[in-house]
Short mmCIF file of C-alpha atoms in Angstrom, two decimals:
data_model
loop_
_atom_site.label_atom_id
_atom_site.label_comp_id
_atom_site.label_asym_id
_atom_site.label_seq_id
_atom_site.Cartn_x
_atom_site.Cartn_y
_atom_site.Cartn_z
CA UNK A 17 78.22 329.21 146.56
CA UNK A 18 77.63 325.50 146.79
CA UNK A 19 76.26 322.73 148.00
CA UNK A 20 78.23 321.01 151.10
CA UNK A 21 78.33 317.29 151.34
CA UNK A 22 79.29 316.22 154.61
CA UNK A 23 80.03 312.43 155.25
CA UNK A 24 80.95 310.21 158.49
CA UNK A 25 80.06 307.37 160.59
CA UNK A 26 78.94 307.11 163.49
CA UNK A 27 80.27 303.69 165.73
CA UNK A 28 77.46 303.46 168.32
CA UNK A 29 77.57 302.13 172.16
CA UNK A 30 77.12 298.13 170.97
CA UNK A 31 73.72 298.51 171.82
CA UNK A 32 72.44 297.72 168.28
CA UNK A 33 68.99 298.89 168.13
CA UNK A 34 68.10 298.61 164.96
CA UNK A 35 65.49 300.02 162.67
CA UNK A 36 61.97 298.21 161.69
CA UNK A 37 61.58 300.55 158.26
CA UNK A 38 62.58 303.47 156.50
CA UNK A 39 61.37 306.92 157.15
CA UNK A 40 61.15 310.27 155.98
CA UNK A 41 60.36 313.10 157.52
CA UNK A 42 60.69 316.90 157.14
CA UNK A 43 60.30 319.76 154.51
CA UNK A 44 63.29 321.70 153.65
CA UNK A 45 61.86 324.74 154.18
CA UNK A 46 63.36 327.64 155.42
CA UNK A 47 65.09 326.95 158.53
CA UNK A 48 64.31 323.19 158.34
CA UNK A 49 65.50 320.06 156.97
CA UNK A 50 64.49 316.88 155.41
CA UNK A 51 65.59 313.47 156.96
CA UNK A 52 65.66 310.09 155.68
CA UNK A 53 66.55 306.93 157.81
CA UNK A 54 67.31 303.86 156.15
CA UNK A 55 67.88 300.26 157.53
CA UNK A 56 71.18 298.45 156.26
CA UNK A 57 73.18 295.06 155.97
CA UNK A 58 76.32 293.95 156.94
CA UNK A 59 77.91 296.98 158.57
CA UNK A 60 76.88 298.06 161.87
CA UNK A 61 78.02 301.55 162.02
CA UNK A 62 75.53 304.33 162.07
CA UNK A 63 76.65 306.21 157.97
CA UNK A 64 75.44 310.05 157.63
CA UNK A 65 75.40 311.98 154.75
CA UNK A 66 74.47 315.70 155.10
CA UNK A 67 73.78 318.04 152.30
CA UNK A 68 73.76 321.69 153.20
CA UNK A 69 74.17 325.07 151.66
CA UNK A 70 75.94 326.21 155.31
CA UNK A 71 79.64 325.57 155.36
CA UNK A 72 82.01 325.56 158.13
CA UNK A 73 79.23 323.31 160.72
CA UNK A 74 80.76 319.79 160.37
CA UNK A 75 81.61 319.51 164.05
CA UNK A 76 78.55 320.56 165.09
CA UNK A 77 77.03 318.13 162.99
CA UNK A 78 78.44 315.47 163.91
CA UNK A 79 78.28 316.32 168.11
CA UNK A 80 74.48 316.42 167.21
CA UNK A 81 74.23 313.08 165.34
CA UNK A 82 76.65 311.59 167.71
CA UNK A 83 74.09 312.26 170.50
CA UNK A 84 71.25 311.09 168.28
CA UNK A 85 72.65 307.62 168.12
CA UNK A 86 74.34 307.52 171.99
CA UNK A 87 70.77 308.30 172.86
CA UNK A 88 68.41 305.55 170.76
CA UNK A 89 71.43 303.06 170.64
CA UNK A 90 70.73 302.50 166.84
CA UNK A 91 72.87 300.72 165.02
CA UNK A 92 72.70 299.48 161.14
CA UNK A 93 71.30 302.21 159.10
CA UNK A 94 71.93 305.32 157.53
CA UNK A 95 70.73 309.20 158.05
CA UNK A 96 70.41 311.59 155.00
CA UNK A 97 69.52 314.77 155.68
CA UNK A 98 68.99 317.70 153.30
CA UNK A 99 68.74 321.30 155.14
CA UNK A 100 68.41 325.06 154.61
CA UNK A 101 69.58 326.05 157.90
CA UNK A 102 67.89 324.37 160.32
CA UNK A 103 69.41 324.74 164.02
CA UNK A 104 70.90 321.90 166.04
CA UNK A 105 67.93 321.79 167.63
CA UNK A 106 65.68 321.67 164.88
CA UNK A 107 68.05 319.05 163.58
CA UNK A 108 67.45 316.79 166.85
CA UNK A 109 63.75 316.99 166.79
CA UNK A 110 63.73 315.78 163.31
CA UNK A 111 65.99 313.14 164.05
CA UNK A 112 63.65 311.79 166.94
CA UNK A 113 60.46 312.54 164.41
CA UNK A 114 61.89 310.01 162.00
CA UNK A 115 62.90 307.52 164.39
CA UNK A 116 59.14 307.61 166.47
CA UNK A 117 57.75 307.17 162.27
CA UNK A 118 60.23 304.57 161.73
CA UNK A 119 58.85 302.57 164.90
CA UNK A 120 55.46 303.58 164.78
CA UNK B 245 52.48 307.47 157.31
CA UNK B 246 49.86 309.78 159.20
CA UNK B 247 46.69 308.18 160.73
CA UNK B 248 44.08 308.00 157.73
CA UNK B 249 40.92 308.88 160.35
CA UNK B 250 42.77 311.21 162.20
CA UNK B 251 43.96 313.29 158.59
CA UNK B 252 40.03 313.40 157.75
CA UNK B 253 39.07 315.91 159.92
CA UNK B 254 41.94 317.97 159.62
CA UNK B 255 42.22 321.22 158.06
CA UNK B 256 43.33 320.70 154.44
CA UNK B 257 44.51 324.17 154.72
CA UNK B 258 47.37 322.95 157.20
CA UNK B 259 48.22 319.85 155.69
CA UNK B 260 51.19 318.45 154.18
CA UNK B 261 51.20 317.58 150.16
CA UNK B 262 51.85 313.79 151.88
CA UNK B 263 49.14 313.94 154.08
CA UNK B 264 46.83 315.57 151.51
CA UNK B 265 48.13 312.63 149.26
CA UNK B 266 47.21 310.05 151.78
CA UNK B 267 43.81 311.93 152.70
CA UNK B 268 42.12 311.99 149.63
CA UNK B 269 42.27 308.47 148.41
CA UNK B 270 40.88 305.49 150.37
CA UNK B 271 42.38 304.16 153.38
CA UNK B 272 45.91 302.22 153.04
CA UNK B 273 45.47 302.71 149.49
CA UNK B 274 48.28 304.92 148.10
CA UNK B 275 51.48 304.70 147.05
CA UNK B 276 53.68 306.75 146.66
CA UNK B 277 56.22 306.76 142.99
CA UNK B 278 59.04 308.49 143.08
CA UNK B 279 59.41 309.50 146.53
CA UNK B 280 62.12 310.90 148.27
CA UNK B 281 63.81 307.60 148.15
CA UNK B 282 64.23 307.77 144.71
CA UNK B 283 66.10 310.65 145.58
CA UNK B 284 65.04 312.56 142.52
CA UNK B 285 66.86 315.80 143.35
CA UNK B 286 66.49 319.19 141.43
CA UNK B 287 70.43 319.24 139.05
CA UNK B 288 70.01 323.02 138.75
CA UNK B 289 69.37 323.61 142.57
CA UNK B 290 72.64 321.76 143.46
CA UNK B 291 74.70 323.91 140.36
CA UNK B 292 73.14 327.03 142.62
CA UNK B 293 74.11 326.17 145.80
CA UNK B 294 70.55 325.68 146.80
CA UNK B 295 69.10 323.54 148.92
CA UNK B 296 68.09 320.38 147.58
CA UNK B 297 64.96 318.00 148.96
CA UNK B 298 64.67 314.51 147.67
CA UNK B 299 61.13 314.82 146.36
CA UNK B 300 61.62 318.31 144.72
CA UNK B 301 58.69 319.53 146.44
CA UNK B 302 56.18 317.02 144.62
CA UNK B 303 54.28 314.16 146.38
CA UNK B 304 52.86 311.70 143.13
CA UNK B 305 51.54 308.52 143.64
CA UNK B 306 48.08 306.38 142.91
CA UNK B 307 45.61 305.02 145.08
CA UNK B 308 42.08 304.26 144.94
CA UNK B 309 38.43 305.93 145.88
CA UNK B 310 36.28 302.78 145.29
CA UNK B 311 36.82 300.63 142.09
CA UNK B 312 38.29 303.91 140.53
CA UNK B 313 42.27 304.09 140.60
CA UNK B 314 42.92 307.63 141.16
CA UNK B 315 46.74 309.07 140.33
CA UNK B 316 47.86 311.65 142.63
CA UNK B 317 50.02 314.77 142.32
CA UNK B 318 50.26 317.09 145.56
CA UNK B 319 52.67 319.94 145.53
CA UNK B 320 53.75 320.91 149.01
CA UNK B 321 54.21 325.17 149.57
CA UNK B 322 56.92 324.46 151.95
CA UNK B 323 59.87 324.07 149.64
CA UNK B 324 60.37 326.76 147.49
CA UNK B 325 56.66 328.15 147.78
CA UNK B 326 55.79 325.31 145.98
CA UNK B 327 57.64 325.89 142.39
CA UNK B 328 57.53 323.82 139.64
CA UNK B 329 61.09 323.14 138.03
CA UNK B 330 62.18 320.44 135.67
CA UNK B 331 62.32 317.53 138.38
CA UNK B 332 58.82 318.63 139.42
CA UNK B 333 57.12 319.31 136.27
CA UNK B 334 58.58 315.92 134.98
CA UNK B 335 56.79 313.99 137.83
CA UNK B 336 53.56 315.67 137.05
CA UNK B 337 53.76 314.70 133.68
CA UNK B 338 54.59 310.93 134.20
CA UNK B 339 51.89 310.27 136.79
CA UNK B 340 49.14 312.05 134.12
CA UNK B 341 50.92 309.65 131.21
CA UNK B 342 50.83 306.71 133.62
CA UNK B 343 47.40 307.06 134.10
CA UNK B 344 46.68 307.45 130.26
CA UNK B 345 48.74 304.53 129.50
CA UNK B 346 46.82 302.34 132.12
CA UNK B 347 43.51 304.05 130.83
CA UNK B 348 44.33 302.66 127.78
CA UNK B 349 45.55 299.16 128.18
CA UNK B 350 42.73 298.51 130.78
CA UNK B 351 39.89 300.27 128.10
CA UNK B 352 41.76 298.00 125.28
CA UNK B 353 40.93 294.51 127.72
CA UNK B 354 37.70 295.34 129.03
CA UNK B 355 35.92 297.67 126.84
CA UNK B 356 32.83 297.12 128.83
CA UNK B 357 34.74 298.59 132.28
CA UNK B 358 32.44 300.97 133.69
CA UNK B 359 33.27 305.12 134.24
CA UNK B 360 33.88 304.67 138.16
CA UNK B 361 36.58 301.59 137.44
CA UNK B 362 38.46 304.18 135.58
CA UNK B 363 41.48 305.72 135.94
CA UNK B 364 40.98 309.57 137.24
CA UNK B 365 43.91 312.05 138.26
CA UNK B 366 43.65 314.48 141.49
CA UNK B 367 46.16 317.18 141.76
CA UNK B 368 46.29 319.41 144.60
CA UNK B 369 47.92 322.62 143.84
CA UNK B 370 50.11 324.73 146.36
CA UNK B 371 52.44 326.63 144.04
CA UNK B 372 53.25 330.14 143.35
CA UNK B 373 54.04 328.99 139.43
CA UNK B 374 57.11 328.56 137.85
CA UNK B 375 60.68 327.96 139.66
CA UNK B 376 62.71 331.08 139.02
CA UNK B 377 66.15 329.28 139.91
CA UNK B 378 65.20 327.09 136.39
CA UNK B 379 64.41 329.75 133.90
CA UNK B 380 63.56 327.93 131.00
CA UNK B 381 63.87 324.36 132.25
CA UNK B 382 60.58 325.44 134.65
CA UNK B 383 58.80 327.20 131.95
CA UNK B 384 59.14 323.79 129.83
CA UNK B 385 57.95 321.92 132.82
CA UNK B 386 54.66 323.96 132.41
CA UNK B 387 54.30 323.75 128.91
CA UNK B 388 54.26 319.37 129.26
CA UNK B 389 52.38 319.02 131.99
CA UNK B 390 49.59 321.42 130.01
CA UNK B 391 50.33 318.98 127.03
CA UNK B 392 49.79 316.16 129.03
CA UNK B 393 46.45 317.45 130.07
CA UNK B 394 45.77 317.84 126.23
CA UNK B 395 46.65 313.83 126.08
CA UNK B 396 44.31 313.06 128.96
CA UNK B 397 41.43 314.86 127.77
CA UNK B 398 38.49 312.97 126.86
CA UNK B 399 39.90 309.77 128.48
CA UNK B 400 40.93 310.51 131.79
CA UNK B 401 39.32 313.01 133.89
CA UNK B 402 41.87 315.36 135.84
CA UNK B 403 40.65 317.66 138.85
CA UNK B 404 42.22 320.05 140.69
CA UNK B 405 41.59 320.73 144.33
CA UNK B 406 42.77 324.20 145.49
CA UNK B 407 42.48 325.09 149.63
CA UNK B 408 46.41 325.08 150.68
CA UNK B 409 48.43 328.18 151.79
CA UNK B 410 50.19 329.23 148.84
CA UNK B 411 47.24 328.99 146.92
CA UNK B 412 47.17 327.98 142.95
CA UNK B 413 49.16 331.18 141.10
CA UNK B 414 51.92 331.52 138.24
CA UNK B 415 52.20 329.32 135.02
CA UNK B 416 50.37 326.58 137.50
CA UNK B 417 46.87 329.02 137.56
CA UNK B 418 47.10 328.19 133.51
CA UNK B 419 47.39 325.01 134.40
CA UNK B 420 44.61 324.27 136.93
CA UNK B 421 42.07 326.63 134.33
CA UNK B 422 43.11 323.67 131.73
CA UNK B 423 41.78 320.60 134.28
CA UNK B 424 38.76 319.26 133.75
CA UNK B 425 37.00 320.25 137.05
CA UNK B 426 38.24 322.54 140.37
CA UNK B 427 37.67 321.79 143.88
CA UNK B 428 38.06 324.89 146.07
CA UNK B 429 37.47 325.90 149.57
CA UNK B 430 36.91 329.25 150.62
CA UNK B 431 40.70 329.55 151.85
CA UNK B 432 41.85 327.93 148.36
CA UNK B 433 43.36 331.49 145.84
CA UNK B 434 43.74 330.84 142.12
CA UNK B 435 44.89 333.35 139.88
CA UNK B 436 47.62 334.33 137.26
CA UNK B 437 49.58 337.17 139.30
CA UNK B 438 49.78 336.56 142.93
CA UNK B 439 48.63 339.52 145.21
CA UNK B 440 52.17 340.24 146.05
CA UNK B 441 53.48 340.66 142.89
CA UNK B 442 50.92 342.66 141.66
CA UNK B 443 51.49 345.38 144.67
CA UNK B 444 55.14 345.35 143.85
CA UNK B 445 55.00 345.63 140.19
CA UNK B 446 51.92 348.46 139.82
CA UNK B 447 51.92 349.72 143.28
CA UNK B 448 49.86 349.44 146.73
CA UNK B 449 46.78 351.74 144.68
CA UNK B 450 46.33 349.33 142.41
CA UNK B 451 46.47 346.37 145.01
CA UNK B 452 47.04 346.45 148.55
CA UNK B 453 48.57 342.45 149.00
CA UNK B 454 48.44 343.37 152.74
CA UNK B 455 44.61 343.96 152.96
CA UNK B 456 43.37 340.25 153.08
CA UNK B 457 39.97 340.83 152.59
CA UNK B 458 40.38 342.29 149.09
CA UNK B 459 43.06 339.51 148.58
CA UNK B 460 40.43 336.95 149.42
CA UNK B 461 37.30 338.48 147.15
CA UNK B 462 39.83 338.75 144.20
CA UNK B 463 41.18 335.17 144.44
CA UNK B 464 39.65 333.12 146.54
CA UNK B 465 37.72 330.57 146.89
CA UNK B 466 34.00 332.27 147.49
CA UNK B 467 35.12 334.67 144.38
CA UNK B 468 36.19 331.96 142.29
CA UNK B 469 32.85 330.01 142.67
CA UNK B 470 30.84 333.23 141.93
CA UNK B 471 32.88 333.44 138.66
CA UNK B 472 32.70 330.32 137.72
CA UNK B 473 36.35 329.47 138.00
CA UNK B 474 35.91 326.58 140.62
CA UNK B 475 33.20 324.36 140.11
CA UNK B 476 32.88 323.73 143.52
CA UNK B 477 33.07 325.10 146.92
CA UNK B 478 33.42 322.73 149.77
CA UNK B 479 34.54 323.10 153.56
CA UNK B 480 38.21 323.38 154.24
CA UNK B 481 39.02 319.60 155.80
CA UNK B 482 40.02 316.52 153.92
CA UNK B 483 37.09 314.93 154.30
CA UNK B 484 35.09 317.62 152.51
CA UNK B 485 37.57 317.71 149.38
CA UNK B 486 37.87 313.79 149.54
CA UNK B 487 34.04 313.80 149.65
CA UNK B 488 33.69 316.08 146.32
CA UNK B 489 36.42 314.16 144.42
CA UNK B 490 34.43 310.57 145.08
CA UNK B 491 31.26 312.24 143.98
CA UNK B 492 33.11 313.01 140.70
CA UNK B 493 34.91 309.81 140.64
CA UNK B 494 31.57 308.22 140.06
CA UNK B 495 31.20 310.39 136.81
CA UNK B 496 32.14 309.18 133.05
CA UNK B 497 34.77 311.23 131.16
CA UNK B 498 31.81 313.13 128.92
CA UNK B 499 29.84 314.67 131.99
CA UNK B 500 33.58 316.46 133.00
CA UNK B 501 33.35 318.49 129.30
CA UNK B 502 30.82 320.57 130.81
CA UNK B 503 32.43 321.41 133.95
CA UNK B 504 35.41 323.21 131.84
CA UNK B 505 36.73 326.46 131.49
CA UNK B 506 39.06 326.17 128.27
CA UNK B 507 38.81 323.89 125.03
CA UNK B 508 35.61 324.58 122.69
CA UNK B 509 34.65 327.52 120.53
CA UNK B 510 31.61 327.46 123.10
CA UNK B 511 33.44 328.65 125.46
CA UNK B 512 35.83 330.87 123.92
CA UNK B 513 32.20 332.63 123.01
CA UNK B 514 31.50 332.37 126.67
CA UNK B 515 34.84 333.99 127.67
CA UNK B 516 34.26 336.66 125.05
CA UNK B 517 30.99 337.27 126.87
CA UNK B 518 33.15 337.79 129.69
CA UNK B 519 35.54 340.45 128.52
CA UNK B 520 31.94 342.47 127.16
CA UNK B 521 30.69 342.21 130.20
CA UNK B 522 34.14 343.94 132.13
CA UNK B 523 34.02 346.42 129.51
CA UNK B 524 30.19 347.32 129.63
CA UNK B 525 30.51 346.63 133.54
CA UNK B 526 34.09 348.50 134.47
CA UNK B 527 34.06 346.68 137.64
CA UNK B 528 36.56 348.70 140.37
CA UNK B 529 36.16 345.80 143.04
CA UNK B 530 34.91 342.01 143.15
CA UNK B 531 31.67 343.44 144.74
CA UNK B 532 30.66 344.77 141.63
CA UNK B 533 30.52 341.56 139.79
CA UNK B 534 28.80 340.07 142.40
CA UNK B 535 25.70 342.55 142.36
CA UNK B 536 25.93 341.75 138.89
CA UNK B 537 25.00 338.57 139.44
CA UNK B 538 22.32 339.11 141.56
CA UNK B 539 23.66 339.03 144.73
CA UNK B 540 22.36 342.35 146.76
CA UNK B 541 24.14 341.95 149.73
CA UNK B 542 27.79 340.86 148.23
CA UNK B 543 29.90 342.46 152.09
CA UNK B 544 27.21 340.34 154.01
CA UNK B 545 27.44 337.24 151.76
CA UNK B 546 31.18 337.38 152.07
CA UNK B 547 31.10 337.54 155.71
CA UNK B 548 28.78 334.99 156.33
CA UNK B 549 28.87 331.26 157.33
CA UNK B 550 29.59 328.92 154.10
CA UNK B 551 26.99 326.78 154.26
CA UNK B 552 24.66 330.17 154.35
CA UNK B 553 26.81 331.45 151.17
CA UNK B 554 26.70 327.59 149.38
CA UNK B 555 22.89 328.25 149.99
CA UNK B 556 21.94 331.60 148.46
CA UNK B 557 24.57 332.43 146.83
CA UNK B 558 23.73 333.64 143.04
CA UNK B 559 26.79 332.87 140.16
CA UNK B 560 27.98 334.89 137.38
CA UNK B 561 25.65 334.13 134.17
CA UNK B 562 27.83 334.29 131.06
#
């Protein structure tokens, strides 16, 4: 019983959309999850770090983030995410919540 | 950030502790202090393979309502039912000292500032008490933030507003009966032992946590006002708490002393009175209390419209 860090990058299509501000969104409630975006400088890669008490996911997790940025072209910033089970779809929705609060 | 005009109408019930936050003070006036991007994280959550959320389930912040800066604390149900841990409790208590310390410096420079420049703290409850997964850490949490209220008393005026799921229960009922003034709507619940508890611990005779009207005229908000527990009773949107808290912001620290529950021999007598009046009474229901207090008609009364109840409603004399 622990806590699962999972960390990777995420290249991007060279579309470079990047971020106006920082965002948070999310309660990690049952079956949800908590995301933070966060502009950064001088690396262009997309960095995630994902903290979760469910083990064994880390390819899923990184199809669905993968998609996330392929999607919004961002480029330059970095995705935290704390969760308590949240599906991949949950996980996707949150992901587009942030980004819309981000722009807004 | 949500839409400040938008977040006035809506139901304070359904809210967020950020939107709450946001709701209550004026427009584009908060600020948030130690947010999630301070990443202040729960250590004993992680050492339990728990999940983890950056603001450990506690929005804290200041803003303003008028000339008055007003520190924030809104605990949000959604993580962990709204517990109070060490992380937590720890942010309470440095937003009520902040507020002390800037009560005092800004008192010290202009003695002459008047009550509604002053600094004030809101704290909207949604907690079921204590964090279990902290033992004694959480139980320690309670015991400062009650000790802060002892620092902010008769200097800064703290209010509690009480109308979100969870409802106000656990260690954090103690502390809400120690603020200076509560804010309730009839959806708000404040009490010791939540409803669920009870059932499990003394059985579904003694109290059926299933049967919502009894839940409601033992803890809620209507009951609570009867009682004398909540000073006030106002409509369940943001506006109508936000509304009640700038009366009160307009208030100097001495007119909150008689608003209190706790913290004179006056009203240790008064509780006293109290505990007489259950013996002599031996209420079996809420109902009872409420004919005691003149009100003939308690099943209509708590079935009727609010503003009809806010109207003729008769309170417990003590």
């Amino acid at each position: 019983m622990s806590l699962e860090t999972i960390e990777f990058k995420v290249a991007g299509d060279g579309r470079a959309v990047s971020l106006a501000r920082r965002a948070h969104c999310g309660v990690v409630g049952s079956g949800d999850l908590e995301v933070m975006l966060e502009p950064k400088a001088g690396d262009s890669a997309v960095s995630v770090r994902i903290v979760t008490p469910v083990t064994g996911f880390d390819a899923l997790w990184k199809r669905v983030v993968e998609h996330f940025v392929a999607e919004t072209g961002l480029a330059g910033l970095s995705i935290e995410i704390n969760d308590n089970n949240a599906s991949p779809a949950i996980v996707a929705l949150r992901l587009r919540q942030a980004l819309a609060e981000a722009q807004a | 950030m949500p839409n400040w005009n938008r977040l006035q109408k809506n139901s304070f019930l359904e809210c967020s502790a950020r939107e709450r936050a946001v709701g209550l003070v004026d427009d584009g006036t908060f600020v948030e202090l130690g947010g999630p991007f301070d990443r202040l994280v729960s250590p004993h959550l992680v050492a339990l393979g728990e999940a983890v959320e950056n603001d450990d389930g506690i929005v804290t912040g200041v803003g303003r309502i008028g000339d008055r800066p007003v520190f924030v604390i809104s605990q949000e149900g959604r993580f962990i039912g709204g517990s109070v841990g060490e992380v937590g409790g720890a942010k309470m208590v440095g937003i009520i000292d902040m507020a002390i310390d800037f009560h005092d410096r800004l008192v010290a420079d202009h003695p002459d500032l008047p009550a509604s420049a002053r600094p004030l703290v809101a704290i909207s409850f949604e907690t079921g008490g204590v964090r279990l997964h902290e033992a004694n850490a959480g139980l320690l949490a309670h015991a400062e933030v009650m000790d802060a209220l002892q620092r902010a008393r008769h200097k800064v005026p703290v209010v509690a507003l009480i109308g979100s799921r969870i409802g106000c229960f656990g260690g954090m009922g103690f502390v809400a009966a120690a603020t200076d003034a509560i804010i309730m709507s009839e959806f708000g619940r404040l009490g010791l032992t939540g409803p669920e508890v009870i059932e499990q611990e003394m059985g579904k005779d003694e109290f059926d946590a299933s049967n919502r009207a009894l839940v409601y005229r033992t803890t809620g908000g209507r009951h609570k006002y009867v009682m004398g527990d909540a000073n006030f009773l106002v409509d369940d949107t943001v506006a109508a708490f936000r509304a009640q808290l700038a009366e009160l912001c307009k208030l100097p620290v001495a007119s909150f002393e008689p608003m209190r529950r706790i913290g004179s021999p006056e009203l240790v007598e008064k509780q006293l009175r109290g505990v007489a009046l259950a013996v002599e009474l031996k209420p079996t229901d809420a109902r009872d209390v409420w004919r005691h207090a003149g009100n003939n008609d308690p099943v209509g009364l708590a079935d009727g419209p609010l503003s009809d109840f806010r109207k003729s409603v008769r309170r417990l004399a003590l």
